[in-house]
PDB file of C-alpha atoms in Angstrom:
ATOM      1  CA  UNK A 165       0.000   0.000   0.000  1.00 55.00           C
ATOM      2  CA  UNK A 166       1.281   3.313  -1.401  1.00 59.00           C
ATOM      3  CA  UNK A 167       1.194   6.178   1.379  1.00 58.00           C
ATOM      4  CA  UNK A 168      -0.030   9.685   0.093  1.00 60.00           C
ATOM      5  CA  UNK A 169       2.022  12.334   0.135  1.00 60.00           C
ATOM      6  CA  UNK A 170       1.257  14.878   2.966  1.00 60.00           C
ATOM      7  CA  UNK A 171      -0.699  18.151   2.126  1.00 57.00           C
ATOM      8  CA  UNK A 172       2.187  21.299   2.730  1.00 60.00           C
ATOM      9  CA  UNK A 173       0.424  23.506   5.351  1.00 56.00           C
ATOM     10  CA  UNK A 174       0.220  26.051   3.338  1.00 56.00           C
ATOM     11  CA  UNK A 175      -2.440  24.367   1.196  1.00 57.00           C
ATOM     12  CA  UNK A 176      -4.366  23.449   4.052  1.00 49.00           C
ATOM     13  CA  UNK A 177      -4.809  26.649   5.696  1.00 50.00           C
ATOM     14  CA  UNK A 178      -5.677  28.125   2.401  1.00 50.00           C
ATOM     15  CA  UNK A 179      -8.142  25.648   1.580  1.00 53.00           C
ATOM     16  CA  UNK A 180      -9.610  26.046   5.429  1.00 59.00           C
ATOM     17  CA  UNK A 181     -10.314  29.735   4.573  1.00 61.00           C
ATOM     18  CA  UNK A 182     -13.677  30.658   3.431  1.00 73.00           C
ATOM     19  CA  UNK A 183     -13.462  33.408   0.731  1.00 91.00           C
ATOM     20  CA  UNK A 184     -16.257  35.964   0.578  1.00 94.00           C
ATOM     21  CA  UNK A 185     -16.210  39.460  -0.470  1.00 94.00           C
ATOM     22  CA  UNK A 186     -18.204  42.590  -1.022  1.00 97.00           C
ATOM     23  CA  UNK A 187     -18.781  45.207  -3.226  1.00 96.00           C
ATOM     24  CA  UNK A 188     -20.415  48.765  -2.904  1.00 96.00           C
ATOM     25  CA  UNK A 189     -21.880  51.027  -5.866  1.00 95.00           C
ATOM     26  CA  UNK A 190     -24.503  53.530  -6.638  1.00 90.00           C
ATOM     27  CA  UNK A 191     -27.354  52.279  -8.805  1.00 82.00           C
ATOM     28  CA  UNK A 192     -29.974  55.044  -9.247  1.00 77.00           C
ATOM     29  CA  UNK A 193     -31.097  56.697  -6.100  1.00 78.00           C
ATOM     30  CA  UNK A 194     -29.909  53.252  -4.233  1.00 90.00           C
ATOM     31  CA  UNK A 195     -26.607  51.956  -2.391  1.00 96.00           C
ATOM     32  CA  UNK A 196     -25.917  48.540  -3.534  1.00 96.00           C
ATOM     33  CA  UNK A 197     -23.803  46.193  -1.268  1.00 97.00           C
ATOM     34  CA  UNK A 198     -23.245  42.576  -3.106  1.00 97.00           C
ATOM     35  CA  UNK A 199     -21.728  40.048  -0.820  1.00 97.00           C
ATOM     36  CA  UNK A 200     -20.292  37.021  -2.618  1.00 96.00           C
ATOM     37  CA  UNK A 201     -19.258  33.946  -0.474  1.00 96.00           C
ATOM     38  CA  UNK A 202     -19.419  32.727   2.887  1.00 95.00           C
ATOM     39  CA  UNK A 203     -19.822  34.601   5.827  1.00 96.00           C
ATOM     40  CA  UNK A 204     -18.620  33.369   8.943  1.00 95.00           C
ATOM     41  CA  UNK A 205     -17.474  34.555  12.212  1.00 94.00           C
ATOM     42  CA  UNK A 206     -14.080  35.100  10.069  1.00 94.00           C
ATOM     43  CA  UNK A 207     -15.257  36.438   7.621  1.00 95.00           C
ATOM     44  CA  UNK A 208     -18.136  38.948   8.577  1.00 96.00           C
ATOM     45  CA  UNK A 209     -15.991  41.840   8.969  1.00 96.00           C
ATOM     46  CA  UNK A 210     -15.696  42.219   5.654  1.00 96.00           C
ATOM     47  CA  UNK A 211     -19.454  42.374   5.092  1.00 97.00           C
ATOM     48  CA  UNK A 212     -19.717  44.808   8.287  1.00 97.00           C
ATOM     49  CA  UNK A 213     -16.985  47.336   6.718  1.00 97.00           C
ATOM     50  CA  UNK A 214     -18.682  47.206   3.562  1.00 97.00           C
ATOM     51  CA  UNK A 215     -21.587  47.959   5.384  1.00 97.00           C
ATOM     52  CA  UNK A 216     -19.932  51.104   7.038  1.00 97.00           C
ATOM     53  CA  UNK A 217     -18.989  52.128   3.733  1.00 96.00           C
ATOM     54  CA  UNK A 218     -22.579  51.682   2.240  1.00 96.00           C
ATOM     55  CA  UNK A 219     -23.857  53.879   5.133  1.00 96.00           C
ATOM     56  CA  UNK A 220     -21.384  56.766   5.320  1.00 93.00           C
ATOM     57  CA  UNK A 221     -22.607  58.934   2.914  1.00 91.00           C
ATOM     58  CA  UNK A 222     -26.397  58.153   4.640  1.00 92.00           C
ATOM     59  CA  UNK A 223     -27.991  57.030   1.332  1.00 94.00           C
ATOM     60  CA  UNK A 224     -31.989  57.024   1.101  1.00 93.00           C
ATOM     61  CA  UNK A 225     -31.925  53.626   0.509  1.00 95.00           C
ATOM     62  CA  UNK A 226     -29.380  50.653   0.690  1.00 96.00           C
ATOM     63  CA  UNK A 227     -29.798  47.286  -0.949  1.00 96.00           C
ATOM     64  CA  UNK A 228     -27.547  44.449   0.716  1.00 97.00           C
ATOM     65  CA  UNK A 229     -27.613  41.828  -2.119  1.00 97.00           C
ATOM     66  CA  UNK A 230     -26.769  38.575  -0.497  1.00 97.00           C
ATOM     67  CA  UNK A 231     -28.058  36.128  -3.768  1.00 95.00           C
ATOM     68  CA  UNK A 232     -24.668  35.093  -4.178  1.00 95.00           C
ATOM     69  CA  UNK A 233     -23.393  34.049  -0.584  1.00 95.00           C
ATOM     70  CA  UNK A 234     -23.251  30.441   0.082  1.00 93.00           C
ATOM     71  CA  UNK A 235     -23.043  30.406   3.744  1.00 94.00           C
ATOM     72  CA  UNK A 236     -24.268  33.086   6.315  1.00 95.00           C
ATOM     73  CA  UNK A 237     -23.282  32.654  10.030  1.00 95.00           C
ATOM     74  CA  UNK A 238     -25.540  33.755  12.940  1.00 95.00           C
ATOM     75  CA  UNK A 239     -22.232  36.588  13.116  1.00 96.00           C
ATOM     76  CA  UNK A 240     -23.605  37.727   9.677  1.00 97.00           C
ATOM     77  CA  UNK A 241     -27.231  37.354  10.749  1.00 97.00           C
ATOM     78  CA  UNK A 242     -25.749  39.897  13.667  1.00 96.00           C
ATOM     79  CA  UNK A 243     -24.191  42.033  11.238  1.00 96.00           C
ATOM     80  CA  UNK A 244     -27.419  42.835   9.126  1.00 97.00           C
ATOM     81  CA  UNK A 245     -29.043  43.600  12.788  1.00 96.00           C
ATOM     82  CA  UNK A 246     -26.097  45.622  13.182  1.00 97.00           C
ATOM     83  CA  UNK A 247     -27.246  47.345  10.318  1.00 97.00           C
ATOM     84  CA  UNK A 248     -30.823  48.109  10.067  1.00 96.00           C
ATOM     85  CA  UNK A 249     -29.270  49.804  13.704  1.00 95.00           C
ATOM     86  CA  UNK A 250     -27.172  52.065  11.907  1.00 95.00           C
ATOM     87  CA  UNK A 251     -29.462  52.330   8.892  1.00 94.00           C
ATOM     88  CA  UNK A 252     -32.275  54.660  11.436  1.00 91.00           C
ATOM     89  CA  UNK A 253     -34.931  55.582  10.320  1.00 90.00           C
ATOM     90  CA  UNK A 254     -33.917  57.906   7.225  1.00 90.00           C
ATOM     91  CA  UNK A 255     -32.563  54.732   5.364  1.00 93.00           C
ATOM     92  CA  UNK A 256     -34.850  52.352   3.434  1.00 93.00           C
ATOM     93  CA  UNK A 257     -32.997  48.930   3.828  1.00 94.00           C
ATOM     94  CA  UNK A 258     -33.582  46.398   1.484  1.00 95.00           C
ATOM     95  CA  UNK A 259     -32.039  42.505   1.362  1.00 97.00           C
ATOM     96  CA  UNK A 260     -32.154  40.401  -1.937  1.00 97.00           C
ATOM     97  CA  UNK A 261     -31.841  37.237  -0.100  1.00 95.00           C
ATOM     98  CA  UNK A 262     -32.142  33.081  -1.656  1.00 89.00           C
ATOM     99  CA  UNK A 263     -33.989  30.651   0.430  1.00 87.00           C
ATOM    100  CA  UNK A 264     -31.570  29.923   2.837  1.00 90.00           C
ATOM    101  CA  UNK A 265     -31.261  33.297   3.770  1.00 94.00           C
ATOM    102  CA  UNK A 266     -34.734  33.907   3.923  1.00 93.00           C
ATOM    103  CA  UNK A 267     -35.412  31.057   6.095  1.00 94.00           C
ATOM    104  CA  UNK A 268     -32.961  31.740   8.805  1.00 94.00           C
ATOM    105  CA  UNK A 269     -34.520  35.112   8.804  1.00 94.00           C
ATOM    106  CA  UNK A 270     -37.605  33.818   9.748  1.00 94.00           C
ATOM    107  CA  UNK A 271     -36.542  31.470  12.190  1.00 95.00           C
ATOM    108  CA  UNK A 272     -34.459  33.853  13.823  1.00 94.00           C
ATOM    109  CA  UNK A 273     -37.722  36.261  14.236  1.00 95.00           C
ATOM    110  CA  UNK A 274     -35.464  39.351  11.999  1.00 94.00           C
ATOM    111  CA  UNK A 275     -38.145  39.041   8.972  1.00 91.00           C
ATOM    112  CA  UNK A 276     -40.152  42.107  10.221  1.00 92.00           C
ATOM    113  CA  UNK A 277     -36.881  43.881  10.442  1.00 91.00           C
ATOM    114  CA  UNK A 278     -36.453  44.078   6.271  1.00 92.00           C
ATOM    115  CA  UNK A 279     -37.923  44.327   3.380  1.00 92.00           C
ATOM    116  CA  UNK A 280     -37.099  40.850   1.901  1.00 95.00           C
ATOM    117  CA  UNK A 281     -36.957  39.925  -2.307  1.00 96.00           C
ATOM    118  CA  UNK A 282     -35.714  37.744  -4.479  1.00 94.00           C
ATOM    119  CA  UNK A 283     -34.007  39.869  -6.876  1.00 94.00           C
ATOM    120  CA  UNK A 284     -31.737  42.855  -7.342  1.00 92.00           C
ATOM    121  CA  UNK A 285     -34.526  43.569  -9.924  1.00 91.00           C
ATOM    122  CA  UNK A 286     -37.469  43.047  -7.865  1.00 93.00           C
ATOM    123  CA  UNK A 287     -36.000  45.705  -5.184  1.00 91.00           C
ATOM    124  CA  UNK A 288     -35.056  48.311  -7.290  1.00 88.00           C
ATOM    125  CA  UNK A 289     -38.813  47.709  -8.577  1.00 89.00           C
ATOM    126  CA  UNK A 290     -39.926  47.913  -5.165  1.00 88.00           C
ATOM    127  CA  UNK A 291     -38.613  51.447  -4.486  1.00 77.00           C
ATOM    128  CA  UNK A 292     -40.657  53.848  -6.975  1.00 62.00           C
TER     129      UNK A 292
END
């Protein structure tokens, strides 16, 4: 029997970190915020400073577009209360969130807390 060679350490600690980024633009009247990837309790802070970002120049409304992330921790779930938080009351928040997402939000009681679609399309439809 033929032993495998080891894995270099290098590879596994790269392959143990989740990847997931964000990005920020203006579409229309809107702040969009498109996470990508997983978010864990490693990886959140990304998603919160991109949220700080979306939020500093107080937009009327931000969209946190979170079709594309393939795992979201109860530290991310934190971070989007974290949010609405910071949002107040002069920002319209808005998540685009898949069925995963949208689940968890409704078992962890934070449904009421957003306005919840499907599509990027579908909020921007949503606003006027």
């Amino acid at each position: 029997m033929q032993v495998p060679d080891p894995i270099p350490p290098s590879e596994v600690a790269a392959a143990a970190v989740p990847t997931a980024n964000v990005q920020v633009q203006r579409a229309g009247g809107a702040v969009v915020l498109t996470a990508r990837g997983e978010f864990d309790v490693i990886t959140t802070p990304v998603l919160q400073q991109g949220i700080l970002e979306a939020l500093a120049p107080a937009p009327d409304r931000l969209v946190l577009d979170l079709s594309g992330t393939t795992f979201f921790s109860s530290a991310a779930f934190g971070c989007l209360v974290d949010a609405r938080s910071r949002a107040g009351e002069h920002t319209v928040l808005q998540l685009v969130a898949a069925h995963e997402v949208r689940r968890n939000l409704a078992l962890l009681g934070l449904e009421p807390l957003f306005s919840v679609f499907d599509t990027l399309a579908d909020a921007q439809a949503a606003a006027g």
